[in-house]
Structures are given as C-alpha cells and as structure tokens.
mmCIF file of N, CA and C in Angstrom:
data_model
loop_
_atom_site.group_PDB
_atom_site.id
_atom_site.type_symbol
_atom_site.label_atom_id
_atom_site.label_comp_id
_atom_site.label_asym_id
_atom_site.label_seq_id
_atom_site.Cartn_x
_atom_site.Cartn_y
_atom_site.Cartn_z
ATOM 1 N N UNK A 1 -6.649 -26.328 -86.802
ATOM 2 C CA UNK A 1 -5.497 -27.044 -87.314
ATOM 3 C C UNK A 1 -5.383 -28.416 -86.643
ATOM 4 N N UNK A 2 -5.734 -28.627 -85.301
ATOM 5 C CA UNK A 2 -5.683 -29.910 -84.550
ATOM 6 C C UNK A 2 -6.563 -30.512 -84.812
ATOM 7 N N UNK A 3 -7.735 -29.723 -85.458
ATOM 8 C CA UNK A 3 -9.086 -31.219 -85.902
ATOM 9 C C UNK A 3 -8.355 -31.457 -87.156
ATOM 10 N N UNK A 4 -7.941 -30.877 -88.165
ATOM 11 C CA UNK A 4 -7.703 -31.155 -89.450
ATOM 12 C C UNK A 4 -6.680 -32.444 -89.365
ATOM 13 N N UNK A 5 -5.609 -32.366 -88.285
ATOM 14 C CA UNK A 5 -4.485 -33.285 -87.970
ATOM 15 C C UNK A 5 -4.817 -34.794 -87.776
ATOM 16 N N UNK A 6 -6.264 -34.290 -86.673
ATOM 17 C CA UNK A 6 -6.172 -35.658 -86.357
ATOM 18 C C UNK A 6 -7.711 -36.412 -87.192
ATOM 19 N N UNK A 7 -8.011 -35.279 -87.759
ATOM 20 C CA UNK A 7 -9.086 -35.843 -88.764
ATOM 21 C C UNK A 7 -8.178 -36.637 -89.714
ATOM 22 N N UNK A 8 -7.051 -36.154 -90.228
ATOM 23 C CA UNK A 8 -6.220 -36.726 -91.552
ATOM 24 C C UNK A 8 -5.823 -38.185 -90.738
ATOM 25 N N UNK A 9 -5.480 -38.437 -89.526
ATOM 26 C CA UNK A 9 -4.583 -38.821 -88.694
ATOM 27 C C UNK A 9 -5.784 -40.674 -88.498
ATOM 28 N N UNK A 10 -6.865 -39.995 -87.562
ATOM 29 C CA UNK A 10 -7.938 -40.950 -87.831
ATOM 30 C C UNK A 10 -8.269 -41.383 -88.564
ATOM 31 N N UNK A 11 -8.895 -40.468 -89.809
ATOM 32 C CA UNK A 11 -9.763 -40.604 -90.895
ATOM 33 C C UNK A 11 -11.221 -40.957 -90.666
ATOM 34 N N UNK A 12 -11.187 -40.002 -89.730
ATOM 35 C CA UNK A 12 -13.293 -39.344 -89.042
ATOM 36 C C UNK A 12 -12.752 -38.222 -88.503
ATOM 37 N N UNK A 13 -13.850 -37.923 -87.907
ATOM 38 C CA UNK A 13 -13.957 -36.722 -87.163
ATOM 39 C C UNK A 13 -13.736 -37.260 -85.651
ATOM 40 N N UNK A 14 -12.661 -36.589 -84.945
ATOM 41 C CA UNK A 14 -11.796 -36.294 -83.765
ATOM 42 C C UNK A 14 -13.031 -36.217 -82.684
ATOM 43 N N UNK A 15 -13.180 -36.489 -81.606
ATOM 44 C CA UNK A 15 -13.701 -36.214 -80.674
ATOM 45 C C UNK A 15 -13.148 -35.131 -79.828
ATOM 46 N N UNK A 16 -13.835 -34.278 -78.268
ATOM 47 C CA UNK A 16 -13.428 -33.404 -77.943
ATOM 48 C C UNK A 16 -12.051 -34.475 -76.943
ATOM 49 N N UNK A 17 -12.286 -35.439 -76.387
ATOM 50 C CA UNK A 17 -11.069 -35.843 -75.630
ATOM 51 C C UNK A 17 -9.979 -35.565 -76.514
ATOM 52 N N UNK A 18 -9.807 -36.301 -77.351
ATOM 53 C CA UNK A 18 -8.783 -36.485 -78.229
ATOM 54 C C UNK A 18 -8.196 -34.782 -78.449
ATOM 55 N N UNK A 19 -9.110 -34.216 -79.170
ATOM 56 C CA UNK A 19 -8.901 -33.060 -79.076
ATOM 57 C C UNK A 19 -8.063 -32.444 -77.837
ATOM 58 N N UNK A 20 -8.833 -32.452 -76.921
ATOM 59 C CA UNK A 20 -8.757 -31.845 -75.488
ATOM 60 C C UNK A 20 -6.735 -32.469 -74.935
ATOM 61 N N UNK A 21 -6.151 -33.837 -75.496
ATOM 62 C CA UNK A 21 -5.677 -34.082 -74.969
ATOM 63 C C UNK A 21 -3.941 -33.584 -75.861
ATOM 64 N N UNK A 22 -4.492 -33.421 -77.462
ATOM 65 C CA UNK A 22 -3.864 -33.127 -78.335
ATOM 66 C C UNK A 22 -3.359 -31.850 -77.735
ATOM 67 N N UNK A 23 -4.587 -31.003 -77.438
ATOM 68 C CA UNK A 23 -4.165 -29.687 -77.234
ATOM 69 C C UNK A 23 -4.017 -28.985 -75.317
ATOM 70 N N UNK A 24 -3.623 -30.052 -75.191
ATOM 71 C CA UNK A 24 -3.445 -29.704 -73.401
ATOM 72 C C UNK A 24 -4.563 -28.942 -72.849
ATOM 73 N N UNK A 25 -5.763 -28.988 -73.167
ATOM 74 C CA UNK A 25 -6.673 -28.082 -72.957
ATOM 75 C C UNK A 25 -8.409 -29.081 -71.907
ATOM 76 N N UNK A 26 -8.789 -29.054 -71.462
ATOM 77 C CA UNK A 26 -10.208 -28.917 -70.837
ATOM 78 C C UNK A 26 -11.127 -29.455 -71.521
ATOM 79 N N UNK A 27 -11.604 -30.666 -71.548
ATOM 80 C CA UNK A 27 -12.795 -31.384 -72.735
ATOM 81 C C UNK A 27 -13.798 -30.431 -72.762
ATOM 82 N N UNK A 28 -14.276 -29.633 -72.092
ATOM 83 C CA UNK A 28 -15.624 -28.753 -71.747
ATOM 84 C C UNK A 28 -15.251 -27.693 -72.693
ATOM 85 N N UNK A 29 -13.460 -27.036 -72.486
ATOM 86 C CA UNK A 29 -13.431 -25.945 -73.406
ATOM 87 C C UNK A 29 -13.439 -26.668 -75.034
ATOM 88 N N UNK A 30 -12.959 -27.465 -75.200
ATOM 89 C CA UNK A 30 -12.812 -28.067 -76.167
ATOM 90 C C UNK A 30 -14.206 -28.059 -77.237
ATOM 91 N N UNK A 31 -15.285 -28.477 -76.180
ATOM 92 C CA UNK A 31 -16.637 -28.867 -76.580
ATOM 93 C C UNK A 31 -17.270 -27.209 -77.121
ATOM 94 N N UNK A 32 -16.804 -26.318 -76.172
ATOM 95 C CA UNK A 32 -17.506 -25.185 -76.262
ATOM 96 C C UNK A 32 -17.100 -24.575 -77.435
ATOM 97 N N UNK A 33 -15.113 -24.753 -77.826
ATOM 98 C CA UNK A 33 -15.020 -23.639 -78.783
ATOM 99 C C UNK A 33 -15.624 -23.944 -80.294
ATOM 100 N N UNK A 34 -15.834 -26.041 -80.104
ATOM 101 C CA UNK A 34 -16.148 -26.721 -81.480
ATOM 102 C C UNK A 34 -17.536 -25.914 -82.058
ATOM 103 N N UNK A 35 -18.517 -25.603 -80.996
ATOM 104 C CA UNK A 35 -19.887 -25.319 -81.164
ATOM 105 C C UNK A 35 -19.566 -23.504 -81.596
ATOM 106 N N UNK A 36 -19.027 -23.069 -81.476
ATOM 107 C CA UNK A 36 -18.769 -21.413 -81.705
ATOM 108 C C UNK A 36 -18.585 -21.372 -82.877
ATOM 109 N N UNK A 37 -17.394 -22.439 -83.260
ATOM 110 C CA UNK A 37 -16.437 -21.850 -84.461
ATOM 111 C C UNK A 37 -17.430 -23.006 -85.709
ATOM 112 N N UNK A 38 -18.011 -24.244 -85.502
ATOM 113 C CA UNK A 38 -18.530 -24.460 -86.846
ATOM 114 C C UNK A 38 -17.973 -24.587 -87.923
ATOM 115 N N UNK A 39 -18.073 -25.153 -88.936
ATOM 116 C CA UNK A 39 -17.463 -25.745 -90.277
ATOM 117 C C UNK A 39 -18.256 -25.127 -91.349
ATOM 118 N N UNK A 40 -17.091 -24.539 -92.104
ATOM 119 C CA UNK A 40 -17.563 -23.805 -93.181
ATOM 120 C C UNK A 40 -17.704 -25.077 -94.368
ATOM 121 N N UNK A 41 -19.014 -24.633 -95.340
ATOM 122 C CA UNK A 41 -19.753 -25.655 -95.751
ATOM 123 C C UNK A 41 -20.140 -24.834 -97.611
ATOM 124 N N UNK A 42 -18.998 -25.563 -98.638
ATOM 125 C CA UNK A 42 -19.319 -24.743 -99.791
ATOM 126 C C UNK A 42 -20.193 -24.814 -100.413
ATOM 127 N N UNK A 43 -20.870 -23.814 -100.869
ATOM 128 C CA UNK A 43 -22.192 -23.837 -101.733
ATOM 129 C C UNK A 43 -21.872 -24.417 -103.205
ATOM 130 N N UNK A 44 -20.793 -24.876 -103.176
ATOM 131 C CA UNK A 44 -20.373 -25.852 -104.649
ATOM 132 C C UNK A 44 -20.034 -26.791 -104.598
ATOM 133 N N UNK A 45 -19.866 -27.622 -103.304
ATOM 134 C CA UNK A 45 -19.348 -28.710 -103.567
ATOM 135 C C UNK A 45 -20.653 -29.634 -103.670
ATOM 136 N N UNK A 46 -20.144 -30.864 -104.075
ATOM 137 C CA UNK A 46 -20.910 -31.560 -103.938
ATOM 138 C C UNK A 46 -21.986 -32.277 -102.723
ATOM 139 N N UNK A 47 -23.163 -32.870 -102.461
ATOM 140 C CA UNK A 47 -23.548 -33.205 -101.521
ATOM 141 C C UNK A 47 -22.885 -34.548 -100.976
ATOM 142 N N UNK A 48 -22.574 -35.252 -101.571
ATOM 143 C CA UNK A 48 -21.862 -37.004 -101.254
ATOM 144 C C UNK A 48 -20.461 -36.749 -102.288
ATOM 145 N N UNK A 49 -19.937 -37.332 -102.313
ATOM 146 C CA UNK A 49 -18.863 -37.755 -103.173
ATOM 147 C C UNK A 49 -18.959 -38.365 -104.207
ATOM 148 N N UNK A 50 -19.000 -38.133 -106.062
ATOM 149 C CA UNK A 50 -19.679 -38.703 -107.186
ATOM 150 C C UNK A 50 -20.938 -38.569 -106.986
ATOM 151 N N UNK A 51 -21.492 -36.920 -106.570
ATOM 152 C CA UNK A 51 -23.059 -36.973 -106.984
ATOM 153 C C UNK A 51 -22.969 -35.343 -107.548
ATOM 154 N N UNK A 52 -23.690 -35.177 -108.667
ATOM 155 C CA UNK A 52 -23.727 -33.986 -109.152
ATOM 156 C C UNK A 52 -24.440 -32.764 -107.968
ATOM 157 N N UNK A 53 -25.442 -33.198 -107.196
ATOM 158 C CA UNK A 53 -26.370 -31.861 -106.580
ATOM 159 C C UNK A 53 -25.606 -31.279 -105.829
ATOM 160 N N UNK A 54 -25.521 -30.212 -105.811
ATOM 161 C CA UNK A 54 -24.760 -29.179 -104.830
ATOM 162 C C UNK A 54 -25.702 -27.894 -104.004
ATOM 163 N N UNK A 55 -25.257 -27.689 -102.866
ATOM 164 C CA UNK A 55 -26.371 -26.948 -101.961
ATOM 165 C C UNK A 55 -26.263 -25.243 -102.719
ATOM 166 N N UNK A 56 -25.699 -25.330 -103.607
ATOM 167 C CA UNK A 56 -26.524 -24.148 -104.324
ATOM 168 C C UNK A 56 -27.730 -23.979 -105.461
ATOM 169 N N UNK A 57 -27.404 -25.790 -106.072
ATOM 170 C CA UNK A 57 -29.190 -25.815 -106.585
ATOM 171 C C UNK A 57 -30.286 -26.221 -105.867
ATOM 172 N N UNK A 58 -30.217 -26.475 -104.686
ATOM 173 C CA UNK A 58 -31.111 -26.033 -103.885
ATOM 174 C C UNK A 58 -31.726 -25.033 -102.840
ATOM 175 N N UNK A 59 -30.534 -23.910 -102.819
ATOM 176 C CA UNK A 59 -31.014 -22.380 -102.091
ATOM 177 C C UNK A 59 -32.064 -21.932 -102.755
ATOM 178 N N UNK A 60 -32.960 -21.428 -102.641
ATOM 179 C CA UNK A 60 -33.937 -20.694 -103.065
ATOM 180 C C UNK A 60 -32.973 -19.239 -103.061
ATOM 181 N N UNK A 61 -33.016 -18.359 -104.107
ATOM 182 C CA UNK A 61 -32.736 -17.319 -104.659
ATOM 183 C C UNK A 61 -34.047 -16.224 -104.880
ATOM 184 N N UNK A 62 -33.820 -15.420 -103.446
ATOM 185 C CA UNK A 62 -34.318 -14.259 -103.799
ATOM 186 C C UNK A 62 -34.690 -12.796 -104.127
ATOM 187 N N UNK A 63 -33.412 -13.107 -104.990
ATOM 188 C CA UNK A 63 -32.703 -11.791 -105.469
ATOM 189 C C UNK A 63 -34.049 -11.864 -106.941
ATOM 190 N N UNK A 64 -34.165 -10.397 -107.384
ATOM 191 C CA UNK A 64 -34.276 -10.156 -109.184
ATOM 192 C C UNK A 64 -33.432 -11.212 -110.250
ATOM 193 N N UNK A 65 -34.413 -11.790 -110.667
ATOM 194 C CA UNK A 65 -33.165 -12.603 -111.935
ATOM 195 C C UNK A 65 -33.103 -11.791 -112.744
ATOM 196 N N UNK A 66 -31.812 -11.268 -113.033
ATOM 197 C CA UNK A 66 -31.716 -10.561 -114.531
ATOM 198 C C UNK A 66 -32.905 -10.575 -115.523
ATOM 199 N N UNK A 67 -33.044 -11.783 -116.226
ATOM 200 C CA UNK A 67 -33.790 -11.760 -117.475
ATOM 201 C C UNK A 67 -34.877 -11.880 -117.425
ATOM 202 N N UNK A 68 -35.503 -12.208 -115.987
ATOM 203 C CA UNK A 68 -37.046 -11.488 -115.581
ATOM 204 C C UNK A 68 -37.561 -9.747 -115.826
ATOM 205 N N UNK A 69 -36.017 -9.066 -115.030
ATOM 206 C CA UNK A 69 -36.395 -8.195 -115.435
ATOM 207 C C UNK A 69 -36.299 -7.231 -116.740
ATOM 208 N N UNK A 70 -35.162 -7.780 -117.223
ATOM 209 C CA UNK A 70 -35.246 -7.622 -118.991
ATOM 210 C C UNK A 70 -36.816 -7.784 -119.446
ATOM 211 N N UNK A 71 -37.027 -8.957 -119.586
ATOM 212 C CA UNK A 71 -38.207 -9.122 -120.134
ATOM 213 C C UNK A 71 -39.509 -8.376 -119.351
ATOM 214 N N UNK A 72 -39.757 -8.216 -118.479
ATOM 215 C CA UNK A 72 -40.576 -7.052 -117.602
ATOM 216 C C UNK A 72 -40.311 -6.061 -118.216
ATOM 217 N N UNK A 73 -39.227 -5.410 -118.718
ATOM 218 C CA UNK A 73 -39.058 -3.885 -118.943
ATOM 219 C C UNK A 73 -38.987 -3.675 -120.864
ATOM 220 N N UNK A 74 -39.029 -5.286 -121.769
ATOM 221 C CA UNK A 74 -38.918 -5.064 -122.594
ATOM 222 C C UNK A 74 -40.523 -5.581 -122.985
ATOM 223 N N UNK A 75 -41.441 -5.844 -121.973
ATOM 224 C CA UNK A 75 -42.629 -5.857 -122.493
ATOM 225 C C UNK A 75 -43.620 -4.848 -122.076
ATOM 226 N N UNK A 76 -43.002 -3.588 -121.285
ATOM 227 C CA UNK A 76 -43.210 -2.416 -121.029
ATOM 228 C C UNK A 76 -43.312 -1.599 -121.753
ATOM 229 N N UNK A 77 -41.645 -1.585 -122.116
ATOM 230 C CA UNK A 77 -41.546 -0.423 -123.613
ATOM 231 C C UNK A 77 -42.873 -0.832 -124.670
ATOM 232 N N UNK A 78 -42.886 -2.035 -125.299
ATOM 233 C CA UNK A 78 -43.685 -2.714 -126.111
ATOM 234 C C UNK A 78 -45.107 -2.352 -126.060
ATOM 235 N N UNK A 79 -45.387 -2.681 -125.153
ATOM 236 C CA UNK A 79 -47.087 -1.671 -124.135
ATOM 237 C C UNK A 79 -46.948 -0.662 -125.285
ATOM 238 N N UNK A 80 -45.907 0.425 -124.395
ATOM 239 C CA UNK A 80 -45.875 2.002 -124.163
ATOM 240 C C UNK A 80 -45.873 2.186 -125.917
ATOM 241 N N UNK A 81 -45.630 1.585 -126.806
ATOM 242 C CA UNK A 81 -45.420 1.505 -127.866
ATOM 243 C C UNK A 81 -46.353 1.448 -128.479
ATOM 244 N N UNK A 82 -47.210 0.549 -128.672
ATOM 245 C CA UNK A 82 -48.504 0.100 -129.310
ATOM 246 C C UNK A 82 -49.248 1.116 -128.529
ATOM 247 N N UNK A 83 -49.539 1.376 -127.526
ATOM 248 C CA UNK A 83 -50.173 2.296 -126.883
ATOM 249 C C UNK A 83 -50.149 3.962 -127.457
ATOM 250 N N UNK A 84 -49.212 4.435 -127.635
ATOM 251 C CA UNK A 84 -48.826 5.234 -128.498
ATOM 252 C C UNK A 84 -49.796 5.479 -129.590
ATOM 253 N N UNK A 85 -49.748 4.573 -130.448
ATOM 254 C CA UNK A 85 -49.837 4.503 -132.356
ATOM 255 C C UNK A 85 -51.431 4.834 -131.868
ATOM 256 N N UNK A 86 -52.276 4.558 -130.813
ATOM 257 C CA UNK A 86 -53.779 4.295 -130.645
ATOM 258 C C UNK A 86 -53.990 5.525 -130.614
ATOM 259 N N UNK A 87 -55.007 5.903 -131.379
ATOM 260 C CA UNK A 87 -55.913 7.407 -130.760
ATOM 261 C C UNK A 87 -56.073 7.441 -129.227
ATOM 262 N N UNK A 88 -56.465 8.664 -128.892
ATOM 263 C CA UNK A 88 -56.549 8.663 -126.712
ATOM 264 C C UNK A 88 -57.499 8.016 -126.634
ATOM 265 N N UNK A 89 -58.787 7.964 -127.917
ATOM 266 C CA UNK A 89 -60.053 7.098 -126.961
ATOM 267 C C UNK A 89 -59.592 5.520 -127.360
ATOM 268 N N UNK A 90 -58.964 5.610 -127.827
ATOM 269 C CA UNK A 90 -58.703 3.706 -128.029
ATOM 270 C C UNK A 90 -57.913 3.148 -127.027
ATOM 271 N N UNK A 91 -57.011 4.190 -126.619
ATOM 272 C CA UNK A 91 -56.098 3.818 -125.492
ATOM 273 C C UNK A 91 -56.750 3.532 -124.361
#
C-alpha cells in the first residue's frame, strides 16, 4: 500500500529510503521485504502502453490443444474405419 502511495505520489517507482522513511522501518528491511514479495505481472496486459502484444502470446503452451486432439482421434476412428471394409489380408 506504501509503494502504491508513493508510486501515485512520485509518479516512478519509490525507492527503499523513501519507503523505509514512509514506513518508520530499516532501509535493509525495506530492501529485503521488496525482493520476497515481487510484483504481480498480468498475462493480459499489454507489454508498453498502445501496443497490442501481451505476455500471453508469447508463453509457450504446453498443455494438449483441444483441436489437435479432436483431429488425432477423428483421424483414428477414420483409420479404424476404412480398415474395417478391407479383407484381413488387405489390412
């Protein structure tokens, strides 16, 4: 809440003094809790301000895509199908 204050307040990012002095606290603790706690960073926003790319079209995704495996399993059946209609020695 005290970086957000004096981020709005500055308009940059706060140093640990400032910090440290905002919050009656120890520049060292200050420094330590910044590095723990980290800035959450959305996978939708934009990269700059007025630019379309966002750091989710560039994650690599490596999950199953759906319609890979649709199509994997609907050119299976298809096989198993034609395969079928064949006599055993043609198969």
């Amino acid at each position: 809440k005290a970086y957000s204050q004096l981020e709005q307040e500055y308009e940059r990012d706060p140093n640990t003094k400032e910090l440290a002095n905002l919050l009656d606290m120890d520049s060292q603790d200050v420094a330590d809790t910044l590095k723990i706690a980290g800035r959450h960073v959305s996978v939708d926003a934009p990269f700059a301000q007025g630019d379309d790319n966002r750091l989710l079209d560039v994650l690599q995704n490596d999950g199953h895509m759906p319609d890979h495996t649709l199509n994997r399993d609907s050119l299976t059946l298809e096989v198993e199908r034609s395969l079928s209609v064949l006599a055993p020695r043609e198969a």
